[in-house]
XYZ file of N, CA and C in Angstrom:
432
model
N 114.125 112.023 112.113
C 113.517 112.294 113.400
C 114.360 111.713 114.533
N 114.860 110.502 114.359
C 115.696 109.892 115.378
C 117.118 109.825 114.860
N 118.056 110.146 115.706
C 119.457 109.979 115.312
C 120.241 109.462 116.506
N 121.108 108.533 116.172
C 121.911 107.892 117.207
C 123.115 107.325 116.492
N 124.306 107.645 116.942
C 125.495 107.266 116.189
C 125.888 105.795 116.331
N 125.266 105.059 117.237
C 125.641 103.669 117.460
C 124.646 102.720 116.788
N 125.128 101.587 116.305
C 124.196 100.608 115.715
C 123.200 100.125 116.769
N 122.007 99.784 116.333
C 120.996 99.277 117.252
C 120.211 98.153 116.585
N 119.731 97.230 117.373
C 119.008 96.086 116.798
C 117.588 96.435 116.404
N 117.039 95.594 115.539
C 115.621 95.652 115.210
C 114.883 94.903 116.317
N 113.631 95.253 116.543
C 112.838 94.609 117.588
C 111.570 94.030 116.972
N 111.308 92.768 117.290
C 110.111 92.100 116.792
C 109.358 91.444 117.946
N 108.121 91.049 117.649
C 107.314 90.259 118.576
C 106.799 89.044 117.816
N 106.757 87.903 118.471
C 106.217 86.668 117.904
C 105.189 86.098 118.865
N 104.221 85.360 118.318
C 103.143 84.789 119.143
C 103.080 83.277 118.989
N 103.088 82.583 120.112
C 102.783 81.155 120.153
C 101.305 81.073 120.509
N 100.484 80.765 119.527
C 99.038 80.765 119.710
C 98.548 79.327 119.771
N 97.851 78.991 120.849
C 97.337 77.632 121.045
C 95.811 77.659 121.109
N 95.204 76.571 120.612
C 93.758 76.403 120.795
C 93.548 75.544 122.037
N 92.290 75.260 122.401
C 92.072 74.553 123.673
C 92.582 73.123 123.675
N 92.827 72.545 122.515
C 93.418 71.203 122.492
C 94.944 71.258 122.513
N 95.503 72.463 122.470
C 96.953 72.604 122.513
C 97.621 72.646 121.151
N 96.833 72.641 120.074
C 97.434 72.798 118.742
C 97.976 74.206 118.600
N 99.018 74.367 117.784
C 99.638 75.672 117.589
C 99.349 76.212 116.198
N 99.214 77.519 116.121
C 98.950 78.214 114.868
C 100.264 78.707 114.270
N 100.526 78.295 113.029
C 101.705 78.763 112.308
C 101.280 79.419 111.014
N 102.153 80.288 110.506
C 101.930 80.896 109.201
C 103.052 80.444 108.270
N 102.717 80.309 106.997
C 103.736 80.021 105.994
C 104.201 81.365 105.445
N 105.516 81.595 105.496
C 106.063 82.884 105.084
C 105.936 83.095 103.578
N 105.436 84.266 103.214
C 105.262 84.628 101.807
C 106.529 85.244 101.221
N 107.390 85.778 102.091
C 108.577 86.522 101.641
C 109.855 85.983 102.268
N 110.975 86.315 101.639
C 112.278 86.024 102.233
C 112.507 86.948 103.413
N 113.321 86.568 104.370
C 114.004 85.279 104.428
C 113.043 84.162 104.842
N 113.445 82.969 104.550
C 112.670 81.765 104.887
C 111.334 81.688 104.147
N 111.287 82.221 102.953
C 110.070 82.130 102.146
C 109.657 80.666 102.027
N 108.364 80.373 102.278
C 107.846 79.018 102.197
C 107.994 78.208 103.468
N 108.716 78.714 104.454
C 108.854 78.025 105.735
C 107.709 78.421 106.652
N 107.415 77.547 107.583
C 106.420 77.831 108.610
C 107.079 78.638 109.716
N 106.299 79.511 110.342
C 106.817 80.384 111.393
C 105.698 80.759 112.344
N 106.073 81.274 113.479
C 105.110 81.859 114.400
C 104.650 83.193 113.820
N 103.394 83.565 114.022
C 102.972 84.895 113.585
C 103.764 85.958 114.340
N 104.211 86.967 113.632
C 104.964 88.029 114.285
C 105.565 88.994 113.292
N 106.228 90.010 113.816
C 106.848 90.985 112.939
C 107.444 92.145 113.716
N 107.812 93.168 112.971
C 108.557 94.299 113.513
C 107.678 95.285 114.272
N 108.216 95.765 115.397
C 107.526 96.754 116.216
C 107.589 98.120 115.544
N 106.472 98.827 115.575
C 106.403 100.197 115.069
C 106.788 101.163 116.191
N 107.202 102.363 115.840
C 107.666 103.342 116.821
C 106.549 103.812 117.767
N 105.306 103.689 117.377
C 104.179 104.205 118.150
C 103.558 103.171 119.094
N 104.079 101.947 119.136
C 103.399 100.893 119.900
C 104.328 100.228 120.911
N 103.706 99.568 121.886
C 104.465 98.749 122.827
C 104.751 97.400 122.161
N 105.616 96.619 122.746
C 105.916 95.298 122.186
C 104.686 94.389 122.279
N 103.880 94.547 123.319
C 102.646 93.764 123.439
C 101.646 94.151 122.350
N 101.512 95.439 122.084
C 100.632 95.888 121.006
C 101.119 95.381 119.653
N 102.428 95.340 119.478
C 103.011 94.799 118.247
C 102.607 93.338 118.074
N 102.716 92.555 119.111
C 102.375 91.131 119.035
C 100.915 90.947 118.621
N 100.017 91.692 119.238
C 98.589 91.591 118.938
C 98.307 92.068 117.505
N 98.940 93.164 117.097
C 98.745 93.686 115.735
C 99.233 92.700 114.687
N 100.439 92.178 114.869
C 100.991 91.239 113.895
C 100.154 89.963 113.809
N 99.655 89.481 114.946
C 98.789 88.306 114.936
C 97.545 88.578 114.090
N 96.930 89.734 114.275
C 95.730 90.084 113.499
C 96.067 90.234 112.019
N 97.163 90.929 111.696
C 97.532 91.146 110.297
C 97.808 89.840 109.567
N 98.473 88.904 110.232
C 98.906 87.674 109.557
C 97.894 86.542 109.610
N 96.960 86.585 110.577
C 96.034 85.452 110.732
C 94.569 85.866 110.828
N 94.289 87.148 110.974
C 92.919 87.613 111.151
C 92.378 87.418 112.555
N 93.200 86.913 113.459
C 92.765 86.642 114.833
C 93.048 87.839 115.726
N 92.029 88.214 116.490
C 92.160 89.319 117.436
C 92.147 88.762 118.852
N 93.161 89.128 119.623
C 93.181 88.801 121.054
C 93.417 90.093 121.824
N 92.859 90.213 123.016
C 93.101 91.415 123.823
C 94.566 91.471 124.272
N 95.145 92.650 124.251
C 96.550 92.797 124.629
C 96.794 92.314 126.061
N 95.788 92.489 126.930
C 95.984 92.073 128.328
C 95.915 90.550 128.508
N 95.548 89.810 127.461
C 95.454 88.354 127.579
C 96.738 87.621 127.189
N 97.689 88.310 126.573
C 98.919 87.625 126.153
C 99.899 87.537 127.319
N 100.739 86.491 127.284
C 101.708 86.252 128.351
C 103.083 86.056 127.723
N 104.097 86.592 128.360
C 105.438 86.500 127.788
C 106.000 85.088 127.910
N 106.604 84.624 126.832
C 107.337 83.358 126.807
C 108.809 83.622 127.085
N 109.377 84.628 126.406
C 110.774 84.942 126.611
C 111.286 85.972 125.623
N 112.543 86.328 125.814
C 113.245 87.265 124.938
C 114.354 86.483 124.253
N 114.494 86.661 122.941
C 115.432 85.885 122.132
C 116.360 86.850 121.408
N 117.646 86.758 121.741
C 118.592 87.762 121.253
C 119.886 87.181 120.695
N 119.844 85.917 120.270
C 121.053 85.362 119.643
C 121.474 86.274 118.496
N 122.756 86.508 118.372
C 123.282 87.466 117.406
C 122.881 87.128 115.973
N 122.834 85.846 115.638
C 122.577 85.442 114.249
C 121.162 84.890 114.034
N 120.207 85.261 114.847
C 118.872 84.650 114.753
C 118.086 85.090 113.519
N 118.462 86.212 112.894
C 117.755 86.704 111.711
C 118.785 87.089 110.648
N 118.690 86.514 109.451
C 119.688 86.830 108.410
C 119.609 88.268 107.896
N 118.561 89.012 108.218
C 118.452 90.411 107.770
C 119.296 91.352 108.603
N 119.757 90.890 109.761
C 120.554 91.744 110.633
C 120.230 91.487 112.085
N 120.812 92.295 112.935
C 120.675 92.135 114.385
C 119.231 92.367 114.800
N 118.605 91.342 115.327
C 117.175 91.400 115.640
C 116.905 90.672 116.949
N 116.187 91.322 117.823
C 115.768 90.748 119.096
C 114.250 90.591 119.038
N 113.754 89.437 119.497
C 112.309 89.260 119.543
C 111.850 88.975 120.959
N 110.636 89.415 121.244
C 109.949 89.070 122.481
C 108.799 88.169 122.064
N 108.770 86.972 122.619
C 107.736 86.000 122.260
C 106.649 85.985 123.333
N 105.410 85.871 122.863
C 104.246 85.860 123.738
C 103.403 84.622 123.462
N 102.640 84.218 124.469
C 101.669 83.128 124.331
C 100.273 83.731 124.313
N 99.419 83.137 123.487
C 98.016 83.554 123.406
C 97.160 82.318 123.200
N 95.906 82.404 123.597
C 94.957 81.305 123.428
C 93.761 81.789 122.625
N 93.294 80.941 121.711
C 92.082 81.242 120.957
C 91.608 79.976 120.269
N 90.325 79.939 119.976
C 89.774 78.871 119.157
C 89.224 79.444 117.858
N 89.575 80.680 117.570
C 89.109 81.339 116.353
C 89.737 80.720 115.111
N 89.014 80.789 114.023
C 89.548 80.339 112.736
C 90.578 81.351 112.250
N 91.602 80.858 111.607
C 92.669 81.720 111.091
C 92.585 81.801 109.577
N 92.932 82.974 109.068
C 92.986 83.189 107.626
C 94.240 83.990 107.316
N 95.064 83.496 106.417
C 96.326 84.156 106.087
C 96.088 85.556 105.553
N 96.935 86.477 105.978
C 96.882 87.850 105.506
C 98.259 88.464 105.548
N 98.368 89.704 105.083
C 99.613 90.463 105.092
C 100.722 89.676 104.401
N 101.794 89.347 105.113
C 102.905 88.627 104.480
C 102.894 87.129 104.791
N 101.724 86.605 105.122
C 101.551 85.163 105.339
C 100.877 84.551 104.117
N 101.474 83.510 103.563
C 100.884 82.815 102.420
C 99.786 81.854 102.856
N 99.881 81.377 104.102
C 98.936 80.396 104.621
C 98.978 80.463 106.142
N 97.867 80.125 106.782
C 97.801 79.997 108.240
C 97.145 78.663 108.543
N 97.754 77.887 109.443
C 97.234 76.550 109.712
C 97.546 76.136 111.151
N 96.624 75.351 111.739
C 96.810 74.775 113.071
C 97.562 73.459 112.934
N 98.542 73.234 113.830
C 99.348 72.014 113.828
C 99.332 71.385 115.209
N 99.316 70.058 115.247
C 99.521 69.332 116.497
C 100.955 69.607 116.959
N 101.125 69.870 118.235
C 102.460 70.180 118.765
C 103.450 69.051 118.492
N 102.959 67.828 118.460
C 103.838 66.676 118.228
C 104.206 66.507 116.751
N 103.603 67.293 115.857
C 103.847 67.133 114.419
C 104.106 68.481 113.750
N 104.909 69.317 114.388
C 105.219 70.623 113.813
C 106.212 70.476 112.665
N 106.051 71.278 111.617
C 107.012 71.249 110.520
C 108.281 72.002 110.920
N 109.362 71.864 110.143
C 110.541 72.707 110.396
C 110.140 74.182 110.313
N 110.710 74.998 111.196
C 110.294 76.396 111.281
C 111.439 77.366 110.998
N 111.055 78.563 110.603
C 111.990 79.648 110.305
C 112.614 80.193 111.593
N 113.702 80.898 111.405
C 114.393 81.597 112.484
C 114.688 80.625 113.634
N 114.462 81.053 114.862
C 114.654 80.212 116.048
C 113.313 79.824 116.660
N 112.297 79.722 115.822
C 110.949 79.496 116.330
C 110.769 78.135 116.973
N 111.568 77.156 116.601
C 111.491 75.858 117.286
C 111.918 76.002 118.746
N 112.924 76.821 119.002
C 113.364 77.066 120.380
C 112.277 77.803 121.163
N 111.644 78.776 120.521
C 110.574 79.516 121.189
C 109.432 78.567 121.566
N 109.049 77.681 120.650
C 107.983 76.715 120.945
C 108.415 75.779 122.073
N 109.671 75.350 122.063
C 110.166 74.479 123.140
C 110.066 75.187 124.488
N 110.394 76.465 124.524
C 110.270 77.224 125.772
C 108.807 77.379 126.168
N 107.935 77.634 125.192
C 106.494 77.716 125.465
C 106.011 76.403 126.094
N 106.474 75.276 125.549
C 106.053 73.973 126.092
C 106.452 73.822 127.544
N 107.662 74.250 127.905
C 108.126 74.146 129.294
C 107.259 74.979 130.234
N 106.796 76.127 129.757
C 106.060 77.052 130.617
C 104.554 76.796 130.602
N 103.971 76.602 129.414
C 102.517 76.635 129.259
C 101.863 75.320 128.863
N 102.584 74.354 128.361
C 101.974 73.138 127.829
C 101.158 72.374 128.856
N 101.567 72.401 130.110
C 100.829 71.696 131.166
C 99.367 72.096 131.215
N 99.094 73.345 130.886
C 97.712 73.847 130.884
C 96.831 73.006 129.957
N 97.348 72.598 128.824
C 96.563 71.864 127.841
C 96.538 70.370 128.140
N 97.560 69.874 128.793
C 97.603 68.463 129.160
C 96.545 68.114 130.206
N 96.179 69.089 131.031
C 95.202 68.862 132.102
C 93.778 68.902 131.597
N 93.527 69.601 130.498
C 92.162 69.781 130.013
C 91.682 68.574 129.239
């Protein structure tokens, strides 16, 4: 259906999800790459959806949490050439808030809330994404 003679990157969306105390939701990866590592919920965009819809869909698939697409906020775009060992991949990271319980699903082996000060080592460049989220959004939780 689509043809293009030039190589093109894969596109993903990731979510930095915080509860009202500022804890972050991570999933433990069930599959390679980074099998067994903690990561932000996220995944590959489908041809029929926007990047925001992808973020909301992947969050629901991996954690069972539903957030309205209009409630997510962009953290940034991450396009380092070697950020994903599967190939050239660009991600758009979003922030979301919820106090809902999470349950692992899809390709997540586990879903768990972590204190921001005690995050485990993470897959891909997710530590950088969280650091950027902290610069932009963390103040919101420090005030509450």
